[in-house]
Short mmCIF file of C-alpha atoms and ligand atoms in Angstrom, two decimals:
data_model
loop_
_atom_site.label_atom_id
_atom_site.label_comp_id
_atom_site.label_asym_id
_atom_site.label_seq_id
_atom_site.Cartn_x
_atom_site.Cartn_y
_atom_site.Cartn_z
CA MET A 1105 -0.30 0.09 -0.30
CA PRO A 1106 0.91 4.02 -0.46
CA SER A 1107 2.42 5.35 2.80
CA MET A 1108 -0.20 7.85 4.08
CA VAL A 1109 0.21 11.37 3.74
CA THR A 1110 1.97 12.88 6.22
CA GLU A 1111 1.79 16.81 5.58
CA PRO A 1112 -0.53 18.68 8.72
CA TYR A 1113 -4.23 19.02 8.04
CA LEU A 1114 -4.83 22.19 5.97
CA GLU A 1115 -7.14 24.98 8.00
CA PHE A 1116 -9.23 25.21 4.29
CA ASP A 1117 -11.11 28.15 5.59
CA SER A 1118 -7.76 30.56 5.40
CA MET A 1119 -6.78 29.76 2.45
CA THR A 1120 -7.13 32.10 -0.40
CA GLU A 1121 -4.77 30.68 -3.13
CA LEU A 1122 -4.68 26.37 -3.77
CA PRO A 1123 -1.27 25.44 -2.53
CA ASP A 1124 0.71 23.04 -5.02
CA SER A 1125 -0.57 20.55 -2.37
CA HIS A 1126 -3.95 20.56 -4.07
CA ALA A 1127 -3.56 21.54 -7.21
CA TRP A 1128 -5.14 18.41 -9.89
CA ALA A 1129 -4.95 18.99 -14.00
CA PRO A 1130 -8.15 21.22 -14.86
CA ILE A 1131 -11.26 19.37 -13.81
CA ASP A 1132 -14.04 19.42 -16.18
CA HIS A 1133 -16.71 21.80 -14.66
CA ASP A 1134 -19.41 21.75 -17.16
CA PRO A 1135 -20.74 18.55 -17.45
CA VAL A 1136 -23.34 17.18 -19.84
CA GLY A 1137 -26.91 16.09 -18.60
CA ARG A 1138 -28.64 18.79 -16.76
CA ASP A 1139 -31.74 19.20 -19.17
CA ASN A 1140 -31.55 16.26 -21.46
CA MET A 1141 -32.84 13.25 -19.74
CA GLU A 1142 -31.26 11.28 -22.15
CA GLU A 1143 -28.06 11.60 -20.15
CA ALA A 1144 -29.37 11.99 -16.69
CA VAL A 1145 -29.13 10.06 -13.98
CA PRO A 1146 -32.81 7.76 -13.45
CA VAL A 1147 -35.28 9.24 -10.97
CA ILE A 1148 -37.45 6.50 -9.43
CA ASP A 1149 -40.48 7.25 -7.42
CA LEU A 1150 -39.96 4.16 -4.94
CA GLU A 1151 -44.09 3.55 -5.52
CA ASP A 1152 -43.78 3.97 -9.59
CA PRO A 1153 -45.82 0.27 -10.46
CA ASN A 1154 -42.46 -0.60 -12.63
CA VAL A 1155 -40.01 0.22 -9.59
CA PHE A 1156 -38.01 -3.05 -10.20
CA SER A 1157 -37.70 -2.21 -14.25
CA ARG A 1158 -36.56 1.05 -13.53
CA MET A 1159 -34.17 -0.08 -10.95
CA ALA A 1160 -33.14 -3.11 -13.41
CA ASP A 1161 -32.25 -0.43 -16.33
CA ALA A 1162 -30.51 2.19 -13.99
CA CYS A 1163 -27.93 -0.12 -12.00
CA ARG A 1164 -27.27 -2.37 -15.77
CA SER A 1165 -27.06 1.26 -17.76
CA TRP A 1166 -25.44 3.83 -14.42
CA GLY A 1167 -24.85 2.05 -11.64
CA ALA A 1168 -26.82 5.14 -9.43
CA PHE A 1169 -29.85 6.83 -9.49
CA GLN A 1170 -31.97 9.06 -7.16
CA VAL A 1171 -35.58 8.28 -5.22
CA THR A 1172 -37.85 10.08 -4.15
CA ASN A 1173 -40.93 8.55 -1.94
CA HIS A 1174 -38.68 6.95 0.10
CA GLY A 1175 -40.66 7.80 3.46
CA VAL A 1176 -37.04 10.12 5.39
CA PRO A 1177 -39.38 12.43 7.35
CA PRO A 1178 -37.17 15.66 6.50
CA ASP A 1179 -36.28 17.11 9.55
CA VAL A 1180 -33.84 14.40 9.93
CA LEU A 1181 -32.57 15.10 7.12
CA ASP A 1182 -32.35 18.59 8.15
CA GLY A 1183 -30.99 17.39 11.53
CA ILE A 1184 -28.34 15.64 10.01
CA GLU A 1185 -27.02 18.67 7.99
CA ARG A 1186 -26.76 20.59 10.57
CA ALA A 1187 -24.79 17.93 12.67
CA GLY A 1188 -22.69 18.33 9.82
CA MET A 1189 -22.17 21.54 9.24
CA ASP A 1190 -21.68 22.05 13.03
CA LEU A 1191 -18.74 19.50 13.30
CA PHE A 1192 -17.27 20.46 10.46
CA SER A 1193 -17.30 24.49 11.47
CA LEU A 1194 -15.12 23.78 14.21
CA PRO A 1195 -11.70 25.22 14.38
CA LEU A 1196 -9.58 22.33 13.33
CA GLU A 1197 -7.41 21.46 16.83
CA ARG A 1198 -11.01 21.12 18.33
CA LYS A 1199 -11.98 18.30 15.17
CA LEU A 1200 -8.56 16.39 15.75
CA ARG A 1201 -9.59 15.76 19.47
CA ALA A 1202 -11.42 12.79 17.28
CA ALA A 1203 -8.59 12.32 14.50
CA ARG A 1204 -9.10 8.93 13.52
CA SER A 1205 -6.50 6.59 14.50
CA PRO A 1206 -3.73 5.44 11.85
CA ASP A 1207 -5.63 1.93 12.38
CA GLY A 1208 -8.64 3.24 12.51
CA VAL A 1209 -12.06 3.68 10.46
CA THR A 1210 -13.90 5.90 12.91
CA GLY A 1211 -13.22 9.66 13.16
CA TYR A 1212 -12.27 12.69 11.55
CA GLY A 1213 -9.85 12.35 9.03
CA VAL A 1214 -9.47 12.78 5.33
CA ALA A 1215 -10.18 10.44 2.92
CA ARG A 1216 -9.36 7.09 3.73
CA ILE A 1217 -8.40 6.91 -0.79
CA ALA A 1218 -6.07 9.81 0.07
CA PRO A 1219 -2.53 7.46 -0.57
CA PHE A 1220 -3.63 6.61 -3.75
CA PHE A 1221 -3.58 9.61 -5.40
CA PRO A 1222 -0.28 12.15 -5.95
CA LYS A 1223 -2.80 15.48 -4.63
CA ARG A 1224 -4.22 16.23 -2.22
CA MET A 1225 -8.26 16.35 -1.95
CA TRP A 1226 -10.39 19.83 -0.67
CA SER A 1227 -12.70 17.88 1.01
CA GLU A 1228 -13.04 16.77 4.98
CA GLY A 1229 -14.58 13.45 6.24
CA PHE A 1230 -16.37 11.93 10.06
CA THR A 1231 -16.61 8.46 9.95
CA VAL A 1232 -19.07 6.18 12.48
CA ILE A 1233 -19.89 3.33 13.16
CA GLY A 1234 -21.91 1.48 16.11
CA SER A 1235 -22.33 4.48 18.87
CA PRO A 1236 -19.89 7.69 17.67
CA ALA A 1237 -20.09 8.52 21.65
CA ASP A 1238 -16.41 8.82 22.57
CA HIS A 1239 -15.64 10.50 19.85
CA SER A 1240 -18.13 12.77 20.14
CA ARG A 1241 -17.32 13.61 24.04
CA GLN A 1242 -13.71 14.07 23.25
CA ILE A 1243 -15.51 17.42 20.71
CA TRP A 1244 -18.41 17.97 23.23
CA PRO A 1245 -17.47 17.67 26.29
CA HIS A 1246 -19.89 18.75 27.40
CA ASP A 1247 -22.61 18.51 25.30
CA TYR A 1248 -21.77 15.29 23.06
CA SER A 1249 -25.26 13.73 23.47
CA PHE A 1250 -26.94 16.31 20.63
CA PHE A 1251 -24.54 14.93 18.36
CA CYS A 1252 -25.47 11.17 19.44
CA ASP A 1253 -29.03 11.67 19.64
CA ILE A 1254 -29.16 12.80 15.33
CA ILE A 1255 -27.12 10.29 14.13
CA ASP A 1256 -28.80 7.73 16.21
CA ASP A 1257 -32.45 9.19 14.66
CA TYR A 1258 -31.15 9.28 11.26
CA LYS A 1259 -28.77 5.40 11.38
CA LYS A 1260 -33.13 3.88 12.46
CA GLU A 1261 -34.06 5.74 9.02
CA MET A 1262 -31.62 4.68 7.10
CA GLU A 1263 -32.05 1.01 8.74
CA ARG A 1264 -35.48 1.14 7.48
CA LEU A 1265 -34.80 2.30 4.16
CA THR A 1266 -31.77 -0.04 3.53
CA SER A 1267 -34.00 -2.70 3.84
CA LYS A 1268 -36.79 -1.86 1.79
CA LEU A 1269 -34.35 -0.84 -1.04
CA MET A 1270 -32.58 -3.99 -0.95
CA GLY A 1271 -35.83 -6.19 -1.40
CA LEU A 1272 -36.72 -4.15 -4.62
CA ILE A 1273 -33.43 -4.19 -5.57
CA LEU A 1274 -33.37 -8.22 -5.12
CA GLY A 1275 -36.08 -8.21 -6.70
CA SER A 1276 -35.06 -5.69 -10.12
CA LEU A 1277 -32.60 -8.81 -10.05
CA GLY A 1278 -35.50 -11.59 -9.87
CA ALA A 1279 -34.75 -12.53 -6.41
CA THR A 1280 -36.00 -12.16 -2.26
CA LYS A 1281 -34.81 -11.55 0.16
CA ASP A 1282 -34.58 -15.95 0.89
CA ASP A 1283 -31.64 -15.87 -2.34
CA THR A 1284 -28.92 -14.05 0.39
CA ASN A 1285 -28.20 -16.00 3.95
CA TRP A 1286 -28.10 -12.35 6.15
CA GLU A 1287 -31.09 -9.66 7.53
CA SER A 1288 -30.56 -5.87 7.40
CA PRO A 1289 -30.28 -3.87 9.10
CA SER A 1290 -26.08 -5.22 9.15
CA ASP A 1291 -23.80 -4.37 11.95
CA CYS A 1292 -21.19 -2.94 9.65
CA ASP A 1293 -22.94 -0.50 8.06
CA ALA A 1294 -20.92 3.21 9.15
CA ILE A 1295 -22.00 6.64 8.28
CA GLN A 1296 -19.88 9.19 6.21
CA LEU A 1297 -20.05 13.40 6.55
CA ASN A 1298 -18.32 14.65 4.27
CA TYR A 1299 -17.37 18.64 4.02
CA TYR A 1300 -15.74 20.56 0.27
CA PRO A 1301 -14.67 24.05 1.76
CA ILE A 1302 -15.28 26.89 -0.08
CA CYS A 1303 -12.82 26.85 -2.75
CA PRO A 1304 -10.02 29.39 -4.44
CA ASP A 1305 -9.69 27.58 -7.81
CA PRO A 1306 -12.30 24.72 -7.80
CA ASP A 1307 -11.58 23.85 -11.62
CA ARG A 1308 -8.47 22.65 -10.38
CA ALA A 1309 -9.02 20.97 -6.86
CA MET A 1310 -11.07 17.47 -6.86
CA GLY A 1311 -13.16 16.56 -3.50
CA LEU A 1312 -13.07 13.79 -3.60
CA ALA A 1313 -11.86 11.86 -6.38
CA PRO A 1314 -13.12 9.43 -8.54
CA HIS A 1315 -13.54 5.82 -6.47
CA THR A 1316 -16.52 3.19 -6.49
CA ASP A 1317 -18.16 1.93 -3.43
CA SER A 1318 -16.97 -1.08 -1.26
CA THR A 1319 -20.52 -1.45 0.06
CA LEU A 1320 -23.73 -3.36 -1.30
CA PHE A 1321 -24.73 0.05 -2.29
CA THR A 1322 -24.84 3.82 -0.92
CA ILE A 1323 -27.68 6.27 0.21
CA LEU A 1324 -26.02 9.40 -0.40
CA TYR A 1325 -28.34 12.49 0.64
CA GLN A 1326 -26.49 15.65 -0.67
CA SER A 1327 -28.41 18.72 0.28
CA ASN A 1328 -28.80 21.29 -2.22
CA ILE A 1329 -25.81 21.76 -3.33
CA SER A 1330 -24.20 20.17 -6.69
CA GLY A 1331 -21.30 18.85 -6.50
CA LEU A 1332 -21.29 14.96 -7.20
CA GLN A 1333 -20.92 13.71 -10.47
CA VAL A 1334 -20.64 10.16 -11.81
CA LEU A 1335 -19.05 8.36 -14.80
CA GLU A 1336 -21.17 7.53 -17.83
CA GLU A 1337 -18.77 4.75 -19.35
CA SER A 1338 -20.16 4.90 -23.28
CA SER A 1339 -19.06 7.79 -23.53
CA ALA A 1340 -16.43 8.32 -20.56
CA THR A 1341 -18.06 12.00 -19.64
CA TRP A 1342 -18.63 13.16 -15.73
CA ILE A 1343 -22.56 13.66 -15.59
CA GLU A 1344 -24.06 15.47 -12.72
CA VAL A 1345 -25.85 14.03 -10.79
CA PRO A 1346 -27.98 17.63 -9.36
CA PRO A 1347 -29.82 17.67 -6.29
CA LEU A 1348 -33.11 17.64 -6.30
CA CYS A 1349 -35.18 18.44 -2.85
CA GLY A 1350 -35.46 15.77 -0.15
CA ALA A 1351 -33.74 13.13 -2.75
CA LEU A 1352 -31.18 10.85 -1.87
CA VAL A 1353 -28.85 9.60 -4.40
CA ILE A 1354 -28.66 5.33 -4.62
CA ILE A 1355 -24.89 4.02 -5.54
CA VAL A 1356 -24.25 0.72 -6.61
CA GLY A 1357 -21.59 -0.58 -4.69
CA ASP A 1358 -18.54 -3.43 -4.89
CA LEU A 1359 -20.72 -5.54 -2.95
CA LEU A 1360 -23.94 -5.53 -5.64
CA HIS A 1361 -21.69 -6.51 -8.54
CA ILE A 1362 -20.56 -9.15 -7.34
CA LEU A 1363 -23.91 -10.30 -5.60
CA SER A 1364 -25.24 -8.96 -9.55
CA ASN A 1365 -22.96 -11.36 -10.93
CA GLY A 1366 -21.80 -8.29 -12.59
CA ALA A 1367 -24.90 -7.48 -14.34
CA TYR A 1368 -25.33 -4.00 -12.28
CA ALA A 1369 -21.73 -2.33 -13.07
CA SER A 1370 -20.73 -0.57 -9.33
CA GLY A 1371 -21.19 3.64 -10.27
CA LEU A 1372 -17.82 5.11 -10.40
CA HIS A 1373 -18.32 9.39 -9.49
CA ARG A 1374 -16.92 12.07 -7.39
CA ALA A 1375 -17.05 14.86 -6.50
CA VAL A 1376 -15.74 18.43 -7.16
CA VAL A 1377 -16.15 21.46 -5.85
CA ASN A 1378 -17.21 25.41 -5.47
CA ARG A 1379 -16.06 29.17 -5.05
CA THR A 1380 -18.71 30.19 -3.43
CA ARG A 1381 -20.79 27.70 -1.52
CA HIS A 1382 -19.83 25.02 1.16
CA ARG A 1383 -20.98 21.60 0.04
CA LEU A 1384 -22.07 18.97 3.26
CA SER A 1385 -22.99 15.86 1.85
CA VAL A 1386 -23.89 12.32 4.06
CA VAL A 1387 -23.28 9.22 3.18
CA TYR A 1388 -25.25 5.53 3.98
CA LEU A 1389 -22.66 2.70 3.51
CA HIS A 1390 -24.24 -0.69 3.76
CA GLY A 1391 -22.98 -3.41 3.25
CA PRO A 1392 -23.86 -7.45 4.67
CA PRO A 1393 -23.59 -8.17 7.84
CA SER A 1394 -20.13 -9.44 9.77
CA GLY A 1395 -18.94 -12.57 9.37
CA VAL A 1396 -21.63 -13.22 5.85
CA ARG A 1397 -20.14 -14.25 2.52
CA VAL A 1398 -21.19 -11.86 -0.50
CA ARG A 1399 -21.33 -14.28 -3.62
CA PRO A 1400 -23.18 -14.52 -6.75
CA LEU A 1401 -26.65 -14.99 -6.38
CA PRO A 1402 -28.13 -18.89 -7.50
CA GLY A 1403 -30.69 -17.15 -10.10
CA LEU A 1404 -27.81 -15.95 -11.68
CA VAL A 1405 -25.76 -18.00 -11.84
CA ASP A 1406 -26.27 -21.60 -14.19
CA ALA A 1407 -23.93 -23.32 -17.39
CA ASP A 1408 -23.73 -20.69 -19.39
CA ARG A 1409 -23.28 -18.17 -16.81
CA PRO A 1410 -20.81 -19.08 -14.61
CA PRO A 1411 -19.78 -17.28 -10.77
CA LEU A 1412 -17.21 -14.58 -12.32
CA TYR A 1413 -17.00 -14.02 -8.28
CA ARG A 1414 -15.97 -16.03 -5.11
CA PRO A 1415 -17.75 -15.79 -2.18
CA VAL A 1416 -15.92 -12.67 -0.29
CA THR A 1417 -16.80 -11.05 3.42
CA TRP A 1418 -17.11 -6.94 3.68
CA SER A 1419 -14.14 -6.82 5.94
CA GLU A 1420 -12.14 -9.01 3.93
CA TYR A 1421 -13.13 -6.94 1.08
CA LEU A 1422 -12.82 -3.66 2.95
CA GLY A 1423 -8.60 -4.92 3.30
CA ALA A 1424 -8.14 -5.66 -0.53
CA LYS A 1425 -9.69 -2.17 -1.57
CA ALA A 1426 -7.37 -0.51 1.18
CA LYS A 1427 -4.89 -2.28 -0.25
CA TYR A 1428 -5.95 -2.37 -4.28
CA PHE A 1429 -8.24 0.54 -4.69
CA ASP A 1430 -9.38 0.35 -7.70
CA LYS A 1431 -8.71 -3.02 -8.67
CA ALA A 1432 -9.88 -4.77 -5.32
CA LEU A 1433 -12.48 -5.87 -6.94
CA SER A 1434 -9.58 -8.26 -9.85
CA CYS A 1435 -8.73 -9.74 -7.13
CA VAL A 1436 -11.97 -11.48 -5.71
CA ARG A 1437 -12.54 -12.33 -9.55
CA ILE A 1438 -12.24 -15.90 -10.18
CA CYS A 1439 -10.36 -17.33 -13.21
CA ALA A 1440 -8.76 -13.26 -12.21
CA PRO A 1441 -4.49 -14.04 -12.48
CA PRO A 1442 -4.06 -14.14 -8.33
CA MET A 1443 -2.80 -11.05 -6.05
CA LYS A 1444 0.36 -11.48 -4.56
CA GLY A 1445 -0.76 -11.50 -0.66
CA LEU A 1446 -4.78 -11.34 -0.92
CA MET A 1447 -6.53 -13.70 1.34
CA ALA A 1448 -7.96 -17.13 0.97
C1 LIG B 1178 -17.02 0.97 5.77
C2 LIG B 1178 -16.67 2.20 4.53
C3 LIG B 1178 -16.95 2.05 3.67
C4 LIG B 1178 -15.22 3.19 3.32
C5 LIG B 1178 -14.52 2.81 4.02
C6 LIG B 1178 -15.24 2.06 5.48
O1 LIG B 1178 -14.44 1.66 5.96
C7 LIG B 1178 -15.94 3.96 6.06
C8 LIG B 1178 -15.61 4.78 4.90
C9 LIG B 1178 -16.18 4.31 3.79
C10 LIG B 1178 -15.50 5.92 2.86
C11 LIG B 1178 -16.32 7.61 2.48
C12 LIG B 1178 -15.37 8.10 1.29
C13 LIG B 1178 -15.20 6.89 0.17
C14 LIG B 1178 -14.95 5.67 0.35
C15 LIG B 1178 -14.14 4.37 -1.00
C16 LIG B 1178 -13.66 5.44 1.38
O2 LIG B 1178 -12.56 6.24 1.16
O3 LIG B 1178 -14.57 5.79 3.03
C17 LIG B 1178 -15.24 4.70 0.70
C18 LIG B 1178 -14.97 3.41 1.28
C19 LIG B 1178 -15.17 2.29 1.18
O4 LIG B 1178 -16.48 1.95 0.55
O5 LIG B 1178 -14.50 1.34 -0.15
O1 LIG B 1179 -20.16 13.94 -1.12
C1 LIG B 1179 -20.08 13.01 -2.56
O2 LIG B 1179 -21.41 13.42 -3.40
C2 LIG B 1179 -19.62 12.07 -2.70
C3 LIG B 1179 -19.31 11.60 -1.26
C4 LIG B 1179 -18.94 9.72 -1.15
O3 LIG B 1179 -18.80 9.55 -3.28
C5 LIG B 1179 -18.76 9.40 -1.08
O4 LIG B 1179 -18.40 9.39 0.13
O5 LIG B 1179 -18.11 7.88 -0.87
FE1 LIG B 1180 -18.06 7.17 -2.72
#
């Protein structure tokens, strides 16, 4: 694995120029797709009678879609947005009290994929798995429970929605929950808060570099500021996912690609930044419970369609991602050349 970035954290708000450490090659900020619906990431009403076929089309061609009628109350979305802003608006020294430890996963820090890129990203993140109480207490010693309560409310809504979405996605593949050997909710799901400060030179800065998520699927709330883009593969074009009031973005992760035996594409996505508006995204990363091995669904495997991937747990897959990043899927692909040092 590449060595970790060791430079000090940046006080973004004090920067009037983009430092060389954060200057990427110019970024195309004029993605197509805003007005041309043929080129737009689909928006799916979860009450649509054709929801299975609409999801199947979106997952095959985009690896992403937006959902409406998802049932998450607006005050829960507003609450987590406010809590995220409270957190990231604090002085750096306060946030660093909850810094992610070098071998840890949760807490405050730069994007975990940072070591794979030569330049640094214009963003900060905070990851929660399980209870955020310890980190919250470090940041707000006298009033840490407000943050925990908001995270708790959000988590409950996401657990309800992941269960619903899992049923629909399995339905879109012609399967049911009985075809998997696990139940929602998962004990390993993560909440990731991402903050993208105002940037003096957004054409050369990258909020979050292109990546796929290691999840079954990801539920992303981006409020009303644009920044998320998905790669449209056939034209190799980055397409903006426009913020829609109250909608949530669903991104197909690598484990759903495996479960679908390659039928659904994991969506390659990135976040760009803005000269005048800071942006917050709240990301719910959903995977299987610990110990469960994800494998291609039995109904999608036959003599003509052999399994493309071997069974893998989420933690094994995250280990491969941390080591090989965008080559992680090929590590678990059957018949692919084995990569040195990968788990049995
Ligand atoms: C469950 C997880 C998925 C994630 C790694 C993590 O352990 C917690 C953070 C997640 C996140 C969020 C930002 C993008 C991403 C690629 C990253 O660097 O950290 C994802 C990871 C992932 O999906 O691989
Ligand atoms: O902020 C965004 O829009 C993208 C965030 C993201 O891709 C992630 O956290 O995995
Ligand atoms: Fe992502």
